[in-house]
Amino acid sequence: MAVVPTAAGPDDDAEPGEPTVLTYHAYAARLLREHGLRIGVEPDSWLLADATRYQLAARVIRRARGPFRELTSPVSYLVGDLLALDAELAEHLVELDTLREHDRALLAGLAAHPQPSRPVLDAMAAARKRLELTDLVQAYRAEKRARAVTDFGEQMYDAARLAEARPEVGRTERDRFRVVMLDEYQDT
């Protein structure tokens, strides 16, 4: 993403009209540094590296009290599942309770099938597993809050919450940047 400031500010080394180039995550981080306190997000939260996210998630899983009937994979696989679900929920602005309600309704609807097929049984198993994973995601998020750390998905979630809850932030950004260009190209 590139943004073109309307004018160079007092803390800005760029010339007027010089573009500022940021990733979506970097832009979210900047918004939270400058305005996060408006929604109760500490501006100096430490960003977790991938290895640290993995370690924290593994610790949460090992400490979790079951019973977990559907989560039968080794911890290393569960860590990946937990982190993936947490990131997807955060980046798509889906609340844990919304997912839980969806999966419970899905299970109720699928249970009504008198002779469920293999795909229906697989969908039910996936929904039950996801319901159990939501408890681990909740514990993982609580652990991040307790340690005052964040990750990329949570940054995006908090930046979106900030934009929705505090319209003055949007006005400030529109005054600051004349043009915003978004690039969806992913170099793979």
PDB file of C-alpha atoms in Angstrom:
ATOM      1  CA  MET A   1       0.000   0.000   0.000  1.00  0.00           C
ATOM      2  CA  ALA A   2       1.318   3.460  -0.816  1.00  0.00           C
ATOM      3  CA  VAL A   3      -0.059   6.644   0.636  1.00  0.00           C
ATOM      4  CA  VAL A   4       0.790  10.136  -0.514  1.00  0.00           C
ATOM      5  CA  PRO A   5       0.794  12.728   2.261  1.00  0.00           C
ATOM      6  CA  THR A   6      -0.921  16.043   1.629  1.00  0.00           C
ATOM      7  CA  ALA A   7       2.086  17.800   3.153  1.00  0.00           C
ATOM      8  CA  ALA A   8       5.174  16.898   5.122  1.00  0.00           C
ATOM      9  CA  GLY A   9       4.465  17.057   8.827  1.00  0.00           C
ATOM     10  CA  PRO A  10       6.779  18.164  11.628  1.00  0.00           C
ATOM     11  CA  ASP A  11       7.834  14.558  12.363  1.00  0.00           C
ATOM     12  CA  ASP A  12       7.947  13.537   8.716  1.00  0.00           C
ATOM     13  CA  ASP A  13      11.264  13.491   6.830  1.00  0.00           C
ATOM     14  CA  ALA A  14       9.532  13.133   3.461  1.00  0.00           C
ATOM     15  CA  GLU A  15       9.068  16.000   1.078  1.00  0.00           C
ATOM     16  CA  PRO A  16       5.478  17.087   0.374  1.00  0.00           C
ATOM     17  CA  GLY A  17       3.933  14.625  -2.047  1.00  0.00           C
ATOM     18  CA  GLU A  18       6.619  11.984  -1.420  1.00  0.00           C
ATOM     19  CA  PRO A  19       4.911   8.584  -1.080  1.00  0.00           C
ATOM     20  CA  THR A  20       4.981   6.563   2.098  1.00  0.00           C
ATOM     21  CA  VAL A  21       4.971   2.846   1.329  1.00  0.00           C
ATOM     22  CA  LEU A  22       3.635   0.448   3.946  1.00  0.00           C
ATOM     23  CA  THR A  23       2.299  -3.075   4.071  1.00  0.00           C
ATOM     24  CA  TYR A  24      -1.213  -3.473   5.422  1.00  0.00           C
ATOM     25  CA  HIS A  25       0.245  -4.769   8.678  1.00  0.00           C
ATOM     26  CA  ALA A  26       2.712  -1.895   8.958  1.00  0.00           C
ATOM     27  CA  TYR A  27      -0.088   0.591   8.387  1.00  0.00           C
ATOM     28  CA  ALA A  28      -2.219  -1.122  11.055  1.00  0.00           C
ATOM     29  CA  ALA A  29       0.749  -1.007  13.445  1.00  0.00           C
ATOM     30  CA  ARG A  30       1.222   2.717  12.804  1.00  0.00           C
ATOM     31  CA  LEU A  31      -2.470   3.416  13.382  1.00  0.00           C
ATOM     32  CA  LEU A  32      -2.362   1.537  16.678  1.00  0.00           C
ATOM     33  CA  ARG A  33       0.829   3.273  17.787  1.00  0.00           C
ATOM     34  CA  GLU A  34      -0.753   6.657  17.142  1.00  0.00           C
ATOM     35  CA  HIS A  35      -4.363   5.998  18.167  1.00  0.00           C
ATOM     36  CA  GLY A  36      -4.605   2.607  19.905  1.00  0.00           C
ATOM     37  CA  LEU A  37      -5.239   4.048  23.346  1.00  0.00           C
ATOM     38  CA  ARG A  38      -8.559   5.386  22.036  1.00  0.00           C
ATOM     39  CA  ILE A  39      -9.845   1.778  22.114  1.00  0.00           C
ATOM     40  CA  GLY A  40      -7.721   0.489  24.989  1.00  0.00           C
ATOM     41  CA  VAL A  41      -4.881  -0.992  22.924  1.00  0.00           C
ATOM     42  CA  GLU A  42      -1.416  -0.310  24.278  1.00  0.00           C
ATOM     43  CA  PRO A  43       0.637   1.417  21.581  1.00  0.00           C
ATOM     44  CA  ASP A  44       3.874  -0.304  22.575  1.00  0.00           C
ATOM     45  CA  SER A  45       2.686  -3.914  22.515  1.00  0.00           C
ATOM     46  CA  TRP A  46       5.468  -6.287  21.570  1.00  0.00           C
ATOM     47  CA  LEU A  47       4.925  -8.018  18.226  1.00  0.00           C
ATOM     48  CA  LEU A  48       5.375 -11.772  18.468  1.00  0.00           C
ATOM     49  CA  ALA A  49       7.721 -13.475  16.030  1.00  0.00           C
ATOM     50  CA  ASP A  50       6.510 -16.725  14.494  1.00  0.00           C
ATOM     51  CA  ALA A  51       8.668 -18.894  16.772  1.00  0.00           C
ATOM     52  CA  THR A  52       7.385 -17.107  19.864  1.00  0.00           C
ATOM     53  CA  ARG A  53       3.769 -17.447  18.685  1.00  0.00           C
ATOM     54  CA  TYR A  54       4.369 -21.169  18.265  1.00  0.00           C
ATOM     55  CA  GLN A  55       5.912 -21.481  21.747  1.00  0.00           C
ATOM     56  CA  LEU A  56       3.101 -19.535  23.377  1.00  0.00           C
ATOM     57  CA  ALA A  57       0.424 -21.554  21.586  1.00  0.00           C
ATOM     58  CA  ALA A  58       2.126 -24.826  22.545  1.00  0.00           C
ATOM     59  CA  ARG A  59       2.240 -23.698  26.180  1.00  0.00           C
ATOM     60  CA  VAL A  60      -1.477 -22.867  26.077  1.00  0.00           C
ATOM     61  CA  ILE A  61      -2.302 -26.275  24.602  1.00  0.00           C
ATOM     62  CA  ARG A  62      -0.218 -28.149  27.159  1.00  0.00           C
ATOM     63  CA  ARG A  63      -1.906 -26.279  30.019  1.00  0.00           C
ATOM     64  CA  ALA A  64      -5.439 -26.658  28.658  1.00  0.00           C
ATOM     65  CA  ARG A  65      -7.912 -28.704  30.627  1.00  0.00           C
ATOM     66  CA  GLY A  66     -10.161 -30.874  28.504  1.00  0.00           C
ATOM     67  CA  PRO A  67     -11.896 -32.927  27.825  1.00  0.00           C
ATOM     68  CA  PHE A  68     -10.969 -32.565  24.169  1.00  0.00           C
ATOM     69  CA  ARG A  69     -12.578 -35.409  22.276  1.00  0.00           C
ATOM     70  CA  GLU A  70     -11.972 -34.070  18.776  1.00  0.00           C
ATOM     71  CA  LEU A  71      -8.473 -32.644  19.217  1.00  0.00           C
ATOM     72  CA  THR A  72      -6.516 -35.856  18.902  1.00  0.00           C
ATOM     73  CA  SER A  73      -3.568 -34.655  16.796  1.00  0.00           C
ATOM     74  CA  PRO A  74      -0.081 -34.188  18.244  1.00  0.00           C
ATOM     75  CA  VAL A  75       0.623 -30.829  19.878  1.00  0.00           C
ATOM     76  CA  SER A  76       2.698 -29.675  16.911  1.00  0.00           C
ATOM     77  CA  TYR A  77      -0.317 -30.048  14.584  1.00  0.00           C
ATOM     78  CA  LEU A  78      -2.692 -28.484  17.113  1.00  0.00           C
ATOM     79  CA  VAL A  79      -0.419 -25.458  17.391  1.00  0.00           C
ATOM     80  CA  GLY A  80      -0.757 -24.907  13.650  1.00  0.00           C
ATOM     81  CA  ASP A  81      -4.525 -25.335  13.826  1.00  0.00           C
ATOM     82  CA  LEU A  82      -4.821 -22.945  16.776  1.00  0.00           C
ATOM     83  CA  LEU A  83      -2.655 -20.254  15.196  1.00  0.00           C
ATOM     84  CA  ALA A  84      -4.401 -20.574  11.831  1.00  0.00           C
ATOM     85  CA  LEU A  85      -7.867 -20.274  13.363  1.00  0.00           C
ATOM     86  CA  ASP A  86      -6.823 -17.336  15.537  1.00  0.00           C
ATOM     87  CA  ALA A  87      -5.341 -15.492  12.546  1.00  0.00           C
ATOM     88  CA  GLU A  88      -8.303 -16.175  10.248  1.00  0.00           C
ATOM     89  CA  LEU A  89     -10.808 -15.009  12.851  1.00  0.00           C
ATOM     90  CA  ALA A  90      -8.808 -11.854  13.565  1.00  0.00           C
ATOM     91  CA  GLU A  91      -8.136 -10.911   9.959  1.00  0.00           C
ATOM     92  CA  HIS A  92     -11.771 -11.497   8.947  1.00  0.00           C
ATOM     93  CA  LEU A  93     -13.174  -9.723  12.037  1.00  0.00           C
ATOM     94  CA  VAL A  94     -15.106 -12.782  13.221  1.00  0.00           C
ATOM     95  CA  GLU A  95     -15.750 -13.020  16.952  1.00  0.00           C
ATOM     96  CA  LEU A  96     -15.255 -16.333  18.742  1.00  0.00           C
ATOM     97  CA  ASP A  97     -18.879 -16.384  19.881  1.00  0.00           C
ATOM     98  CA  THR A  98     -20.074 -15.840  16.306  1.00  0.00           C
ATOM     99  CA  LEU A  99     -18.086 -18.852  15.127  1.00  0.00           C
ATOM    100  CA  ARG A 100     -19.337 -20.921  18.048  1.00  0.00           C
ATOM    101  CA  GLU A 101     -22.961 -20.037  17.266  1.00  0.00           C
ATOM    102  CA  HIS A 102     -22.402 -20.895  13.609  1.00  0.00           C
ATOM    103  CA  ASP A 103     -20.865 -24.276  14.385  1.00  0.00           C
ATOM    104  CA  ARG A 104     -23.561 -25.182  16.917  1.00  0.00           C
ATOM    105  CA  ALA A 105     -26.276 -24.303  14.396  1.00  0.00           C
ATOM    106  CA  LEU A 106     -24.443 -26.264  11.711  1.00  0.00           C
ATOM    107  CA  LEU A 107     -24.208 -29.305  13.980  1.00  0.00           C
ATOM    108  CA  ALA A 108     -27.890 -29.075  14.867  1.00  0.00           C
ATOM    109  CA  GLY A 109     -28.879 -28.828  11.221  1.00  0.00           C
ATOM    110  CA  LEU A 110     -26.626 -31.683  10.114  1.00  0.00           C
ATOM    111  CA  ALA A 111     -27.722 -33.910  12.995  1.00  0.00           C
ATOM    112  CA  ALA A 112     -31.233 -33.841  11.520  1.00  0.00           C
ATOM    113  CA  HIS A 113     -30.064 -35.965   8.559  1.00  0.00           C
ATOM    114  CA  PRO A 114     -31.450 -39.477   9.123  1.00  0.00           C
ATOM    115  CA  GLN A 115     -28.568 -41.218   7.328  1.00  0.00           C
ATOM    116  CA  PRO A 116     -25.692 -38.751   7.040  1.00  0.00           C
ATOM    117  CA  SER A 117     -23.233 -39.308   4.210  1.00  0.00           C
ATOM    118  CA  ARG A 118     -19.447 -39.288   4.678  1.00  0.00           C
ATOM    119  CA  PRO A 119     -19.173 -35.578   3.706  1.00  0.00           C
ATOM    120  CA  VAL A 120     -21.870 -34.697   6.269  1.00  0.00           C
ATOM    121  CA  LEU A 121     -20.099 -36.716   8.965  1.00  0.00           C
ATOM    122  CA  ASP A 122     -16.803 -35.016   8.041  1.00  0.00           C
ATOM    123  CA  ALA A 123     -18.429 -31.579   8.272  1.00  0.00           C
ATOM    124  CA  MET A 124     -19.813 -32.446  11.707  1.00  0.00           C
ATOM    125  CA  ALA A 125     -16.395 -33.626  12.903  1.00  0.00           C
ATOM    126  CA  ALA A 126     -14.787 -30.418  11.600  1.00  0.00           C
ATOM    127  CA  ALA A 127     -17.375 -28.277  13.402  1.00  0.00           C
ATOM    128  CA  ARG A 128     -16.868 -30.164  16.672  1.00  0.00           C
ATOM    129  CA  LYS A 129     -13.086 -29.816  16.338  1.00  0.00           C
ATOM    130  CA  ARG A 130     -13.413 -26.096  15.612  1.00  0.00           C
ATOM    131  CA  LEU A 131     -15.620 -25.650  18.677  1.00  0.00           C
ATOM    132  CA  GLU A 132     -12.925 -27.209  20.841  1.00  0.00           C
ATOM    133  CA  LEU A 133     -10.258 -25.100  19.142  1.00  0.00           C
ATOM    134  CA  THR A 134     -12.175 -21.922  19.991  1.00  0.00           C
ATOM    135  CA  ASP A 135     -11.515 -22.633  23.673  1.00  0.00           C
ATOM    136  CA  LEU A 136      -7.801 -22.850  22.942  1.00  0.00           C
ATOM    137  CA  VAL A 137      -7.914 -19.666  20.837  1.00  0.00           C
ATOM    138  CA  GLN A 138      -9.635 -17.896  23.729  1.00  0.00           C
ATOM    139  CA  ALA A 139      -6.917 -19.087  26.140  1.00  0.00           C
ATOM    140  CA  TYR A 140      -4.186 -18.093  23.662  1.00  0.00           C
ATOM    141  CA  ARG A 141      -5.652 -14.595  23.321  1.00  0.00           C
ATOM    142  CA  ALA A 142      -5.901 -14.253  27.098  1.00  0.00           C
ATOM    143  CA  GLU A 143      -2.247 -15.247  27.394  1.00  0.00           C
ATOM    144  CA  LYS A 144      -1.255 -12.626  24.789  1.00  0.00           C
ATOM    145  CA  ARG A 145      -3.168  -9.944  26.691  1.00  0.00           C
ATOM    146  CA  ALA A 146      -1.574 -10.971  29.991  1.00  0.00           C
ATOM    147  CA  ARG A 147       1.880 -10.625  28.422  1.00  0.00           C
ATOM    148  CA  ALA A 148       1.050  -7.381  26.540  1.00  0.00           C
ATOM    149  CA  VAL A 149       2.008  -8.956  23.201  1.00  0.00           C
ATOM    150  CA  THR A 150       0.274  -9.005  19.846  1.00  0.00           C
ATOM    151  CA  ASP A 151       0.583 -10.612  16.426  1.00  0.00           C
ATOM    152  CA  PHE A 152      -0.157  -9.560  12.856  1.00  0.00           C
ATOM    153  CA  GLY A 153      -3.725 -10.861  12.819  1.00  0.00           C
ATOM    154  CA  GLU A 154      -4.576  -9.119  16.051  1.00  0.00           C
ATOM    155  CA  GLN A 155      -3.042  -5.876  14.762  1.00  0.00           C
ATOM    156  CA  MET A 156      -5.345  -5.978  11.740  1.00  0.00           C
ATOM    157  CA  TYR A 157      -8.337  -6.743  13.952  1.00  0.00           C
ATOM    158  CA  ASP A 158      -7.552  -3.904  16.362  1.00  0.00           C
ATOM    159  CA  ALA A 159      -6.920  -1.426  13.533  1.00  0.00           C
ATOM    160  CA  ALA A 160     -10.291  -2.298  11.984  1.00  0.00           C
ATOM    161  CA  ARG A 161     -11.986  -1.914  15.386  1.00  0.00           C
ATOM    162  CA  LEU A 162     -10.269   1.448  15.767  1.00  0.00           C
ATOM    163  CA  ALA A 163     -11.507   2.620  12.370  1.00  0.00           C
ATOM    164  CA  GLU A 164     -15.068   1.521  13.145  1.00  0.00           C
ATOM    165  CA  ALA A 165     -15.214   2.854  16.696  1.00  0.00           C
ATOM    166  CA  ARG A 166     -13.401   6.157  16.266  1.00  0.00           C
ATOM    167  CA  PRO A 167     -14.423   8.041  13.090  1.00  0.00           C
ATOM    168  CA  GLU A 168     -12.082  10.912  13.985  1.00  0.00           C
ATOM    169  CA  VAL A 169      -9.146   8.609  13.184  1.00  0.00           C
ATOM    170  CA  GLY A 170     -10.445   8.205   9.636  1.00  0.00           C
ATOM    171  CA  ARG A 171     -10.837  11.954   9.306  1.00  0.00           C
ATOM    172  CA  THR A 172      -7.264  12.462  10.520  1.00  0.00           C
ATOM    173  CA  GLU A 173      -5.957   9.945   8.006  1.00  0.00           C
ATOM    174  CA  ARG A 174      -7.919  11.518   5.149  1.00  0.00           C
ATOM    175  CA  ASP A 175      -6.478  14.927   6.090  1.00  0.00           C
ATOM    176  CA  ARG A 176      -2.985  13.456   6.271  1.00  0.00           C
ATOM    177  CA  PHE A 177      -2.998  11.467   3.023  1.00  0.00           C
ATOM    178  CA  ARG A 178      -4.309  12.813  -0.246  1.00  0.00           C
ATOM    179  CA  VAL A 179      -4.070   9.525  -2.194  1.00  0.00           C
ATOM    180  CA  VAL A 180      -4.075   5.882  -1.114  1.00  0.00           C
ATOM    181  CA  MET A 181      -3.066   3.184  -3.578  1.00  0.00           C
ATOM    182  CA  LEU A 182      -3.658  -0.441  -2.674  1.00  0.00           C
ATOM    183  CA  ASP A 183      -1.715  -3.256  -4.278  1.00  0.00           C
ATOM    184  CA  GLU A 184      -3.023  -6.777  -3.857  1.00  0.00           C
ATOM    185  CA  TYR A 185      -0.083  -8.367  -5.673  1.00  0.00           C
ATOM    186  CA  GLN A 186       1.453 -11.218  -3.707  1.00  0.00           C
ATOM    187  CA  ASP A 187       4.912 -12.322  -4.739  1.00  0.00           C
ATOM    188  CA  THR A 188       4.894 -16.067  -4.274  1.00  0.00           C
TER     189      THR A 188
END
